Amino acid sequence: MDHTRARITKDGIRIHDDADFAGMRAAGQMAAEILDGVAPMVVPGVTTAALDDYIRVEVERRGATSATIGYKGYRHASCISVNHVVCHGIPGGKVLMDGDITNIDVTVIVDGWFGDTSRMYVAGDLPRKAGRLIEVTHDALMLGIAAVKPGNTFGDIGHAIQTFVEGNRMSVVRDFCGHGLGRVFHAPPNVLHYGRPGSAAVLEEGMFFTIEPMVNLGRAETKVLADDWTAVTRDKSLSAQFEHSVGVTATGCEIFTLSPAGLFYPTWGAQA
């Protein structure tokens, strides 16, 4: 790895050095710890606003900054997406009911580095079909991560996710994607969760990005509600998402946002 100066690839992707990995590791771990901490709170009767309040207080208590508060006018420390909400759900007065599945997405800034991760939770008893959706979505993310190594392409990542999801008769959302990050929230590349093997940019050591597949039990189409944030499935089918921030290493990749408590999946185990 070249430690002398930052380099940008022809595709506009920044190549980072070893010190940058340390920065991302700290940010990613803090985001993951916060999602660990909120797990026992996801129960029937809680409001999404209460979950967001906990996250906001935790970010402040740890001396970090929420990347989402103030981002394009957004006012919350998390996105909380319930049932058929695909992503960018706004915390508020919604009360979780027994069997509701929920994605909580948190991004923190630690010493200038962005740690971005999301995972699924369930309030109460997990319905069988919802459980299968969550399992497939988690496994699709991990298959995508397994494709991350120098010399592979971003198309290889998308293809691994798409073929697994569609093989399970579910659909991959195409309207939203993963993204580069580091000292910025969003940067090249766009990380699609579908694609052809060997297509798109070639992976190089030092690239940082998120992989965050959204998977629907029904069709892939989404629509954004009048609030200009909340994205939902057009057919009102259930949707799930998992997200990790990763960095390409010499032999594969490092996941910056691993759960210290082992709660990334299944998170509802924290309630047992």
PDB file of C-alpha atoms in Angstrom:
ATOM      1  CA  MET A   1       0.000   0.000   0.000  1.00  0.00           C
ATOM      2  CA  ASP A   2       1.259   3.490  -0.858  1.00  0.00           C
ATOM      3  CA  HIS A   3       1.527   5.434   2.403  1.00  0.00           C
ATOM      4  CA  THR A   4       3.029   8.601   0.900  1.00  0.00           C
ATOM      5  CA  ARG A   5      -0.073  10.309  -0.459  1.00  0.00           C
ATOM      6  CA  ALA A   6      -3.754   9.785  -1.051  1.00  0.00           C
ATOM      7  CA  ARG A   7      -4.683   8.446  -4.456  1.00  0.00           C
ATOM      8  CA  ILE A   8      -7.934   8.648  -6.383  1.00  0.00           C
ATOM      9  CA  THR A   9      -8.659   5.941  -8.960  1.00  0.00           C
ATOM     10  CA  LYS A  10      -9.927   6.698 -12.453  1.00  0.00           C
ATOM     11  CA  ASP A  11     -13.406   5.870 -11.123  1.00  0.00           C
ATOM     12  CA  GLY A  12     -13.088   8.594  -8.452  1.00  0.00           C
ATOM     13  CA  ILE A  13     -12.580   6.168  -5.567  1.00  0.00           C
ATOM     14  CA  ARG A  14     -10.175   7.197  -2.820  1.00  0.00           C
ATOM     15  CA  ILE A  15      -7.441   4.778  -1.738  1.00  0.00           C
ATOM     16  CA  HIS A  16      -6.718   4.942   2.006  1.00  0.00           C
ATOM     17  CA  ASP A  17      -3.702   3.951   4.112  1.00  0.00           C
ATOM     18  CA  ASP A  18      -3.212   1.995   7.342  1.00  0.00           C
ATOM     19  CA  ALA A  19      -3.834   4.972   9.614  1.00  0.00           C
ATOM     20  CA  ASP A  20      -7.162   5.517   7.881  1.00  0.00           C
ATOM     21  CA  PHE A  21      -8.152   1.931   8.682  1.00  0.00           C
ATOM     22  CA  ALA A  22      -7.637   2.714  12.376  1.00  0.00           C
ATOM     23  CA  GLY A  23      -9.915   5.746  12.119  1.00  0.00           C
ATOM     24  CA  MET A  24     -12.657   3.774  10.409  1.00  0.00           C
ATOM     25  CA  ARG A  25     -12.322   0.958  12.922  1.00  0.00           C
ATOM     26  CA  ALA A  26     -12.994   3.342  15.829  1.00  0.00           C
ATOM     27  CA  ALA A  27     -15.993   4.963  14.135  1.00  0.00           C
ATOM     28  CA  GLY A  28     -17.454   1.652  13.024  1.00  0.00           C
ATOM     29  CA  GLN A  29     -17.115   0.088  16.456  1.00  0.00           C
ATOM     30  CA  MET A  30     -18.870   3.001  18.123  1.00  0.00           C
ATOM     31  CA  ALA A  31     -21.807   2.777  15.716  1.00  0.00           C
ATOM     32  CA  ALA A  32     -22.020  -0.981  16.300  1.00  0.00           C
ATOM     33  CA  GLU A  33     -21.898  -0.555  20.095  1.00  0.00           C
ATOM     34  CA  ILE A  34     -24.795   1.896  19.946  1.00  0.00           C
ATOM     35  CA  LEU A  35     -26.867  -0.574  17.927  1.00  0.00           C
ATOM     36  CA  ASP A  36     -25.985  -3.272  20.480  1.00  0.00           C
ATOM     37  CA  GLY A  37     -27.246  -1.009  23.252  1.00  0.00           C
ATOM     38  CA  VAL A  38     -30.599  -0.256  21.649  1.00  0.00           C
ATOM     39  CA  ALA A  39     -31.436  -3.943  21.087  1.00  0.00           C
ATOM     40  CA  PRO A  40     -33.190  -4.615  24.447  1.00  0.00           C
ATOM     41  CA  MET A  41     -35.380  -1.533  23.897  1.00  0.00           C
ATOM     42  CA  VAL A  42     -36.997  -2.853  20.710  1.00  0.00           C
ATOM     43  CA  VAL A  43     -40.169  -4.295  22.264  1.00  0.00           C
ATOM     44  CA  PRO A  44     -43.907  -3.946  21.678  1.00  0.00           C
ATOM     45  CA  GLY A  45     -45.160  -0.589  22.960  1.00  0.00           C
ATOM     46  CA  VAL A  46     -42.003   1.442  22.356  1.00  0.00           C
ATOM     47  CA  THR A  47     -42.115   4.384  19.966  1.00  0.00           C
ATOM     48  CA  THR A  48     -39.537   4.866  17.255  1.00  0.00           C
ATOM     49  CA  ALA A  49     -38.934   8.344  18.715  1.00  0.00           C
ATOM     50  CA  ALA A  50     -37.894   6.771  22.030  1.00  0.00           C
ATOM     51  CA  LEU A  51     -35.388   4.542  20.226  1.00  0.00           C
ATOM     52  CA  ASP A  52     -33.983   7.552  18.403  1.00  0.00           C
ATOM     53  CA  ASP A  53     -33.748   9.549  21.648  1.00  0.00           C
ATOM     54  CA  TYR A  54     -31.632   6.773  23.165  1.00  0.00           C
ATOM     55  CA  ILE A  55     -29.333   6.779  20.124  1.00  0.00           C
ATOM     56  CA  ARG A  56     -28.941  10.567  20.151  1.00  0.00           C
ATOM     57  CA  VAL A  57     -28.045  10.595  23.846  1.00  0.00           C
ATOM     58  CA  GLU A  58     -25.559   7.734  23.376  1.00  0.00           C
ATOM     59  CA  VAL A  59     -23.802   9.501  20.503  1.00  0.00           C
ATOM     60  CA  GLU A  60     -23.458  12.651  22.608  1.00  0.00           C
ATOM     61  CA  ARG A  61     -22.382  10.735  25.729  1.00  0.00           C
ATOM     62  CA  ARG A  62     -19.561   9.116  23.781  1.00  0.00           C
ATOM     63  CA  GLY A  63     -18.303  12.479  22.515  1.00  0.00           C
ATOM     64  CA  ALA A  64     -19.141  11.697  18.882  1.00  0.00           C
ATOM     65  CA  THR A  65     -21.340  13.477  16.345  1.00  0.00           C
ATOM     66  CA  SER A  66     -24.411  12.156  14.575  1.00  0.00           C
ATOM     67  CA  ALA A  67     -23.859  12.312  10.820  1.00  0.00           C
ATOM     68  CA  THR A  68     -27.593  12.408  10.119  1.00  0.00           C
ATOM     69  CA  ILE A  69     -28.700  15.304  12.348  1.00  0.00           C
ATOM     70  CA  GLY A  70     -28.697  18.292  10.010  1.00  0.00           C
ATOM     71  CA  TYR A  71     -27.934  16.218   6.899  1.00  0.00           C
ATOM     72  CA  LYS A  72     -30.084  17.754   4.131  1.00  0.00           C
ATOM     73  CA  GLY A  73     -32.398  19.037   6.850  1.00  0.00           C
ATOM     74  CA  TYR A  74     -32.839  15.676   8.612  1.00  0.00           C
ATOM     75  CA  ARG A  75     -33.362  16.092  12.364  1.00  0.00           C
ATOM     76  CA  HIS A  76     -32.793  12.651  13.862  1.00  0.00           C
ATOM     77  CA  ALA A  77     -29.851  10.513  14.992  1.00  0.00           C
ATOM     78  CA  SER A  78     -31.116   7.419  13.169  1.00  0.00           C
ATOM     79  CA  CYS A  79     -33.371   6.148  10.438  1.00  0.00           C
ATOM     80  CA  ILE A  80     -35.913   3.614  11.721  1.00  0.00           C
ATOM     81  CA  SER A  81     -37.757   1.647   9.050  1.00  0.00           C
ATOM     82  CA  VAL A  82     -40.631  -0.618  10.112  1.00  0.00           C
ATOM     83  CA  ASN A  83     -42.162  -3.517   8.144  1.00  0.00           C
ATOM     84  CA  HIS A  84     -42.797  -2.314   4.557  1.00  0.00           C
ATOM     85  CA  VAL A  85     -40.567   0.776   4.942  1.00  0.00           C
ATOM     86  CA  VAL A  86     -37.472   0.024   2.871  1.00  0.00           C
ATOM     87  CA  CYS A  87     -35.169   2.733   4.248  1.00  0.00           C
ATOM     88  CA  HIS A  88     -34.979   6.302   5.579  1.00  0.00           C
ATOM     89  CA  GLY A  89     -37.902   5.878   7.960  1.00  0.00           C
ATOM     90  CA  ILE A  90     -38.264   8.948  10.202  1.00  0.00           C
ATOM     91  CA  PRO A  91     -38.506   8.305  13.970  1.00  0.00           C
ATOM     92  CA  GLY A  92     -41.684   9.616  15.546  1.00  0.00           C
ATOM     93  CA  GLY A  93     -44.822   8.583  17.381  1.00  0.00           C
ATOM     94  CA  LYS A  94     -45.214   5.181  15.719  1.00  0.00           C
ATOM     95  CA  VAL A  95     -45.647   2.479  18.371  1.00  0.00           C
ATOM     96  CA  LEU A  96     -44.092  -0.912  17.620  1.00  0.00           C
ATOM     97  CA  MET A  97     -46.533  -3.815  17.706  1.00  0.00           C
ATOM     98  CA  ASP A  98     -45.866  -7.493  18.393  1.00  0.00           C
ATOM     99  CA  GLY A  99     -44.168  -9.023  15.344  1.00  0.00           C
ATOM    100  CA  ASP A 100     -43.037  -5.728  13.779  1.00  0.00           C
ATOM    101  CA  ILE A 101     -39.637  -5.936  12.120  1.00  0.00           C
ATOM    102  CA  THR A 102     -37.479  -2.847  12.203  1.00  0.00           C
ATOM    103  CA  ASN A 103     -34.252  -1.674  10.606  1.00  0.00           C
ATOM    104  CA  ILE A 104     -32.258   0.849  12.640  1.00  0.00           C
ATOM    105  CA  ASP A 105     -29.543   2.722  10.733  1.00  0.00           C
ATOM    106  CA  VAL A 106     -26.926   4.815  12.559  1.00  0.00           C
ATOM    107  CA  THR A 107     -23.968   6.844  11.313  1.00  0.00           C
ATOM    108  CA  VAL A 108     -21.536   8.491  13.732  1.00  0.00           C
ATOM    109  CA  ILE A 109     -18.534  10.736  13.165  1.00  0.00           C
ATOM    110  CA  VAL A 110     -15.495   9.950  15.347  1.00  0.00           C
ATOM    111  CA  ASP A 111     -12.392  12.110  14.892  1.00  0.00           C
ATOM    112  CA  GLY A 112     -13.606  12.967  11.403  1.00  0.00           C
ATOM    113  CA  TRP A 113     -14.307   9.357  10.333  1.00  0.00           C
ATOM    114  CA  PHE A 114     -17.802   8.093   9.470  1.00  0.00           C
ATOM    115  CA  GLY A 115     -19.068   4.790  10.884  1.00  0.00           C
ATOM    116  CA  ASP A 116     -22.253   3.647   9.106  1.00  0.00           C
ATOM    117  CA  THR A 117     -24.217   0.476   9.913  1.00  0.00           C
ATOM    118  CA  SER A 118     -27.742  -0.885  10.182  1.00  0.00           C
ATOM    119  CA  ARG A 119     -29.365  -4.095  11.278  1.00  0.00           C
ATOM    120  CA  MET A 120     -32.747  -5.706  11.823  1.00  0.00           C
ATOM    121  CA  TYR A 121     -34.684  -6.029  15.075  1.00  0.00           C
ATOM    122  CA  VAL A 122     -38.038  -7.592  15.968  1.00  0.00           C
ATOM    123  CA  ALA A 123     -40.551  -6.430  18.569  1.00  0.00           C
ATOM    124  CA  GLY A 124     -41.942  -9.467  20.366  1.00  0.00           C
ATOM    125  CA  ASP A 125     -42.433 -12.736  18.496  1.00  0.00           C
ATOM    126  CA  LEU A 126     -40.913 -13.028  15.035  1.00  0.00           C
ATOM    127  CA  PRO A 127     -43.358 -14.113  12.292  1.00  0.00           C
ATOM    128  CA  ARG A 128     -42.044 -17.013  10.220  1.00  0.00           C
ATOM    129  CA  LYS A 129     -42.056 -15.238   6.840  1.00  0.00           C
ATOM    130  CA  ALA A 130     -40.414 -12.154   8.342  1.00  0.00           C
ATOM    131  CA  GLY A 131     -37.761 -14.342   9.928  1.00  0.00           C
ATOM    132  CA  ARG A 132     -36.978 -15.939   6.598  1.00  0.00           C
ATOM    133  CA  LEU A 133     -36.717 -12.504   4.965  1.00  0.00           C
ATOM    134  CA  ILE A 134     -34.313 -11.303   7.649  1.00  0.00           C
ATOM    135  CA  GLU A 135     -32.202 -14.441   7.343  1.00  0.00           C
ATOM    136  CA  VAL A 136     -31.923 -14.168   3.554  1.00  0.00           C
ATOM    137  CA  THR A 137     -31.068 -10.461   3.750  1.00  0.00           C
ATOM    138  CA  HIS A 138     -28.333 -11.034   6.337  1.00  0.00           C
ATOM    139  CA  ASP A 139     -26.857 -13.942   4.396  1.00  0.00           C
ATOM    140  CA  ALA A 140     -26.947 -11.925   1.170  1.00  0.00           C
ATOM    141  CA  LEU A 141     -24.907  -9.163   2.825  1.00  0.00           C
ATOM    142  CA  MET A 142     -22.327 -11.670   4.040  1.00  0.00           C
ATOM    143  CA  LEU A 143     -22.080 -13.246   0.565  1.00  0.00           C
ATOM    144  CA  GLY A 144     -21.496  -9.785  -0.862  1.00  0.00           C
ATOM    145  CA  ILE A 145     -18.761  -9.150   1.709  1.00  0.00           C
ATOM    146  CA  ALA A 146     -17.182 -12.510   0.853  1.00  0.00           C
ATOM    147  CA  ALA A 147     -16.712 -11.222  -2.709  1.00  0.00           C
ATOM    148  CA  VAL A 148     -14.632  -8.244  -1.500  1.00  0.00           C
ATOM    149  CA  LYS A 149     -10.954  -8.714  -2.320  1.00  0.00           C
ATOM    150  CA  PRO A 150      -8.451  -6.984  -4.602  1.00  0.00           C
ATOM    151  CA  GLY A 151      -8.959  -7.901  -8.245  1.00  0.00           C
ATOM    152  CA  ASN A 152     -12.666  -8.618  -7.937  1.00  0.00           C
ATOM    153  CA  THR A 153     -15.162  -6.008  -9.091  1.00  0.00           C
ATOM    154  CA  PHE A 154     -18.153  -4.233  -7.634  1.00  0.00           C
ATOM    155  CA  GLY A 155     -20.240  -6.220 -10.112  1.00  0.00           C
ATOM    156  CA  ASP A 156     -19.051  -9.393  -8.390  1.00  0.00           C
ATOM    157  CA  ILE A 157     -20.440  -8.073  -5.087  1.00  0.00           C
ATOM    158  CA  GLY A 158     -23.809  -7.211  -6.611  1.00  0.00           C
ATOM    159  CA  HIS A 159     -24.037 -10.506  -8.479  1.00  0.00           C
ATOM    160  CA  ALA A 160     -23.392 -12.536  -5.306  1.00  0.00           C
ATOM    161  CA  ILE A 161     -26.205 -10.697  -3.512  1.00  0.00           C
ATOM    162  CA  GLN A 162     -28.686 -10.717  -6.392  1.00  0.00           C
ATOM    163  CA  THR A 163     -28.364 -14.395  -7.294  1.00  0.00           C
ATOM    164  CA  PHE A 164     -28.769 -15.515  -3.684  1.00  0.00           C
ATOM    165  CA  VAL A 165     -31.797 -13.291  -3.017  1.00  0.00           C
ATOM    166  CA  GLU A 166     -33.576 -14.150  -6.263  1.00  0.00           C
ATOM    167  CA  GLY A 167     -32.755 -17.826  -5.711  1.00  0.00           C
ATOM    168  CA  ASN A 168     -34.820 -17.512  -2.536  1.00  0.00           C
ATOM    169  CA  ARG A 169     -37.725 -15.973  -4.500  1.00  0.00           C
ATOM    170  CA  MET A 170     -37.281 -12.534  -3.030  1.00  0.00           C
ATOM    171  CA  SER A 171     -36.268  -9.282  -4.743  1.00  0.00           C
ATOM    172  CA  VAL A 172     -33.340  -6.861  -4.427  1.00  0.00           C
ATOM    173  CA  VAL A 173     -34.217  -3.166  -4.221  1.00  0.00           C
ATOM    174  CA  ARG A 174     -32.508  -1.304  -7.075  1.00  0.00           C
ATOM    175  CA  ASP A 175     -33.481   2.269  -6.182  1.00  0.00           C
ATOM    176  CA  PHE A 176     -30.911   2.544  -3.339  1.00  0.00           C
ATOM    177  CA  CYS A 177     -27.331   1.354  -3.020  1.00  0.00           C
ATOM    178  CA  GLY A 178     -24.217   1.297  -0.869  1.00  0.00           C
ATOM    179  CA  HIS A 179     -21.599   4.027  -1.117  1.00  0.00           C
ATOM    180  CA  GLY A 180     -18.035   5.015  -0.500  1.00  0.00           C
ATOM    181  CA  LEU A 181     -17.256   6.704   2.806  1.00  0.00           C
ATOM    182  CA  GLY A 182     -14.350   7.704   5.038  1.00  0.00           C
ATOM    183  CA  ARG A 183     -13.938  11.330   6.047  1.00  0.00           C
ATOM    184  CA  VAL A 184     -17.138  11.996   4.095  1.00  0.00           C
ATOM    185  CA  PHE A 185     -20.603  10.481   4.475  1.00  0.00           C
ATOM    186  CA  HIS A 186     -21.132   9.599   0.815  1.00  0.00           C
ATOM    187  CA  ALA A 187     -18.490   9.274  -1.898  1.00  0.00           C
ATOM    188  CA  PRO A 188     -17.808   7.179  -4.993  1.00  0.00           C
ATOM    189  CA  PRO A 189     -18.448   4.400  -5.718  1.00  0.00           C
ATOM    190  CA  ASN A 190     -22.136   3.528  -5.801  1.00  0.00           C
ATOM    191  CA  VAL A 191     -22.255  -0.073  -4.554  1.00  0.00           C
ATOM    192  CA  LEU A 192     -25.120  -1.780  -6.374  1.00  0.00           C
ATOM    193  CA  HIS A 193     -26.662  -4.893  -4.860  1.00  0.00           C
ATOM    194  CA  TYR A 194     -27.195  -6.503  -8.261  1.00  0.00           C
ATOM    195  CA  GLY A 195     -24.926  -6.836 -11.266  1.00  0.00           C
ATOM    196  CA  ARG A 196     -22.883  -8.929 -13.649  1.00  0.00           C
ATOM    197  CA  PRO A 197     -19.656 -10.704 -12.649  1.00  0.00           C
ATOM    198  CA  GLY A 198     -16.593  -8.762 -13.752  1.00  0.00           C
ATOM    199  CA  SER A 199     -18.499  -5.503 -14.325  1.00  0.00           C
ATOM    200  CA  ALA A 200     -17.922  -2.051 -12.773  1.00  0.00           C
ATOM    201  CA  ALA A 201     -14.772  -0.824 -11.005  1.00  0.00           C
ATOM    202  CA  VAL A 202     -12.031  -3.175  -9.853  1.00  0.00           C
ATOM    203  CA  LEU A 203     -11.527  -3.468  -6.096  1.00  0.00           C
ATOM    204  CA  GLU A 204      -8.204  -2.236  -4.710  1.00  0.00           C
ATOM    205  CA  GLU A 205      -6.647  -2.385  -1.258  1.00  0.00           C
ATOM    206  CA  GLY A 206      -7.552   0.749   0.686  1.00  0.00           C
ATOM    207  CA  MET A 207     -11.075   1.292  -0.684  1.00  0.00           C
ATOM    208  CA  PHE A 208     -13.757   1.998   1.962  1.00  0.00           C
ATOM    209  CA  PHE A 209     -17.487   1.551   1.285  1.00  0.00           C
ATOM    210  CA  THR A 210     -20.784   0.246   2.628  1.00  0.00           C
ATOM    211  CA  ILE A 211     -22.674  -2.810   1.471  1.00  0.00           C
ATOM    212  CA  GLU A 212     -26.322  -2.539   2.528  1.00  0.00           C
ATOM    213  CA  PRO A 213     -28.755  -4.727   0.565  1.00  0.00           C
ATOM    214  CA  MET A 214     -32.463  -4.056   0.900  1.00  0.00           C
ATOM    215  CA  VAL A 215     -34.556  -7.144   0.177  1.00  0.00           C
ATOM    216  CA  ASN A 216     -38.328  -7.344  -0.323  1.00  0.00           C
ATOM    217  CA  LEU A 217     -40.623 -10.333   0.125  1.00  0.00           C
ATOM    218  CA  GLY A 218     -42.584  -9.038  -2.862  1.00  0.00           C
ATOM    219  CA  ARG A 219     -41.545  -6.971  -5.849  1.00  0.00           C
ATOM    220  CA  ALA A 220     -38.488  -4.726  -5.933  1.00  0.00           C
ATOM    221  CA  GLU A 221     -40.246  -1.443  -6.730  1.00  0.00           C
ATOM    222  CA  THR A 222     -40.269   1.337  -4.142  1.00  0.00           C
ATOM    223  CA  LYS A 223     -41.744   4.808  -3.778  1.00  0.00           C
ATOM    224  CA  VAL A 224     -40.773   7.782  -1.613  1.00  0.00           C
ATOM    225  CA  LEU A 225     -43.522   9.324   0.496  1.00  0.00           C
ATOM    226  CA  ALA A 226     -44.474  12.999   0.630  1.00  0.00           C
ATOM    227  CA  ASP A 227     -41.960  13.669   3.442  1.00  0.00           C
ATOM    228  CA  ASP A 228     -39.209  13.203   0.779  1.00  0.00           C
ATOM    229  CA  TRP A 229     -37.413  10.673   2.991  1.00  0.00           C
ATOM    230  CA  THR A 230     -39.440   7.556   3.739  1.00  0.00           C
ATOM    231  CA  ALA A 231     -39.108   4.871   1.047  1.00  0.00           C
ATOM    232  CA  VAL A 232     -41.673   2.045   1.048  1.00  0.00           C
ATOM    233  CA  THR A 233     -42.398  -1.028  -1.043  1.00  0.00           C
ATOM    234  CA  ARG A 234     -44.957  -0.242  -3.740  1.00  0.00           C
ATOM    235  CA  ASP A 235     -46.770  -3.527  -3.119  1.00  0.00           C
ATOM    236  CA  LYS A 236     -46.654  -3.075   0.696  1.00  0.00           C
ATOM    237  CA  SER A 237     -44.611  -6.271   1.095  1.00  0.00           C
ATOM    238  CA  LEU A 238     -42.166  -6.591   3.985  1.00  0.00           C
ATOM    239  CA  SER A 239     -38.627  -5.287   3.488  1.00  0.00           C
ATOM    240  CA  ALA A 240     -35.382  -5.922   5.377  1.00  0.00           C
ATOM    241  CA  GLN A 241     -31.857  -4.479   5.286  1.00  0.00           C
ATOM    242  CA  PHE A 242     -28.446  -5.076   6.846  1.00  0.00           C
ATOM    243  CA  GLU A 243     -25.445  -2.766   6.419  1.00  0.00           C
ATOM    244  CA  HIS A 244     -21.745  -3.008   7.164  1.00  0.00           C
ATOM    245  CA  SER A 245     -18.912  -0.574   6.436  1.00  0.00           C
ATOM    246  CA  VAL A 246     -15.873  -2.387   5.045  1.00  0.00           C
ATOM    247  CA  GLY A 247     -12.330  -1.711   3.869  1.00  0.00           C
ATOM    248  CA  VAL A 248     -10.505  -3.705   1.206  1.00  0.00           C
ATOM    249  CA  THR A 249      -7.329  -5.348   2.551  1.00  0.00           C
ATOM    250  CA  ALA A 250      -4.472  -7.110   0.760  1.00  0.00           C
ATOM    251  CA  THR A 251      -6.217 -10.478   1.089  1.00  0.00           C
ATOM    252  CA  GLY A 252      -9.903  -9.637   1.416  1.00  0.00           C
ATOM    253  CA  CYS A 253     -11.679  -7.096   3.577  1.00  0.00           C
ATOM    254  CA  GLU A 254     -12.088  -5.817   7.114  1.00  0.00           C
ATOM    255  CA  ILE A 255     -15.585  -5.244   8.487  1.00  0.00           C
ATOM    256  CA  PHE A 256     -15.439  -2.045  10.532  1.00  0.00           C
ATOM    257  CA  THR A 257     -18.930  -2.369  12.041  1.00  0.00           C
ATOM    258  CA  LEU A 258     -18.926  -5.840  13.606  1.00  0.00           C
ATOM    259  CA  SER A 259     -21.127  -6.100  16.707  1.00  0.00           C
ATOM    260  CA  PRO A 260     -18.907  -6.303  19.822  1.00  0.00           C
ATOM    261  CA  ALA A 261     -21.693  -8.215  21.617  1.00  0.00           C
ATOM    262  CA  GLY A 262     -22.385 -10.548  18.695  1.00  0.00           C
ATOM    263  CA  LEU A 263     -25.853  -9.057  18.190  1.00  0.00           C
ATOM    264  CA  PHE A 264     -25.687  -8.101  14.514  1.00  0.00           C
ATOM    265  CA  TYR A 265     -27.768 -11.185  13.717  1.00  0.00           C
ATOM    266  CA  PRO A 266     -30.061 -12.207  15.278  1.00  0.00           C
ATOM    267  CA  THR A 267     -30.417  -9.029  17.317  1.00  0.00           C
ATOM    268  CA  TRP A 268     -33.649 -10.148  18.963  1.00  0.00           C
ATOM    269  CA  GLY A 269     -31.592 -12.651  20.944  1.00  0.00           C
ATOM    270  CA  ALA A 270     -30.810  -9.728  23.263  1.00  0.00           C
ATOM    271  CA  GLN A 271     -34.402  -9.890  24.554  1.00  0.00           C
ATOM    272  CA  ALA A 272     -34.191 -13.522  25.637  1.00  0.00           C
TER     273      ALA A 272
END
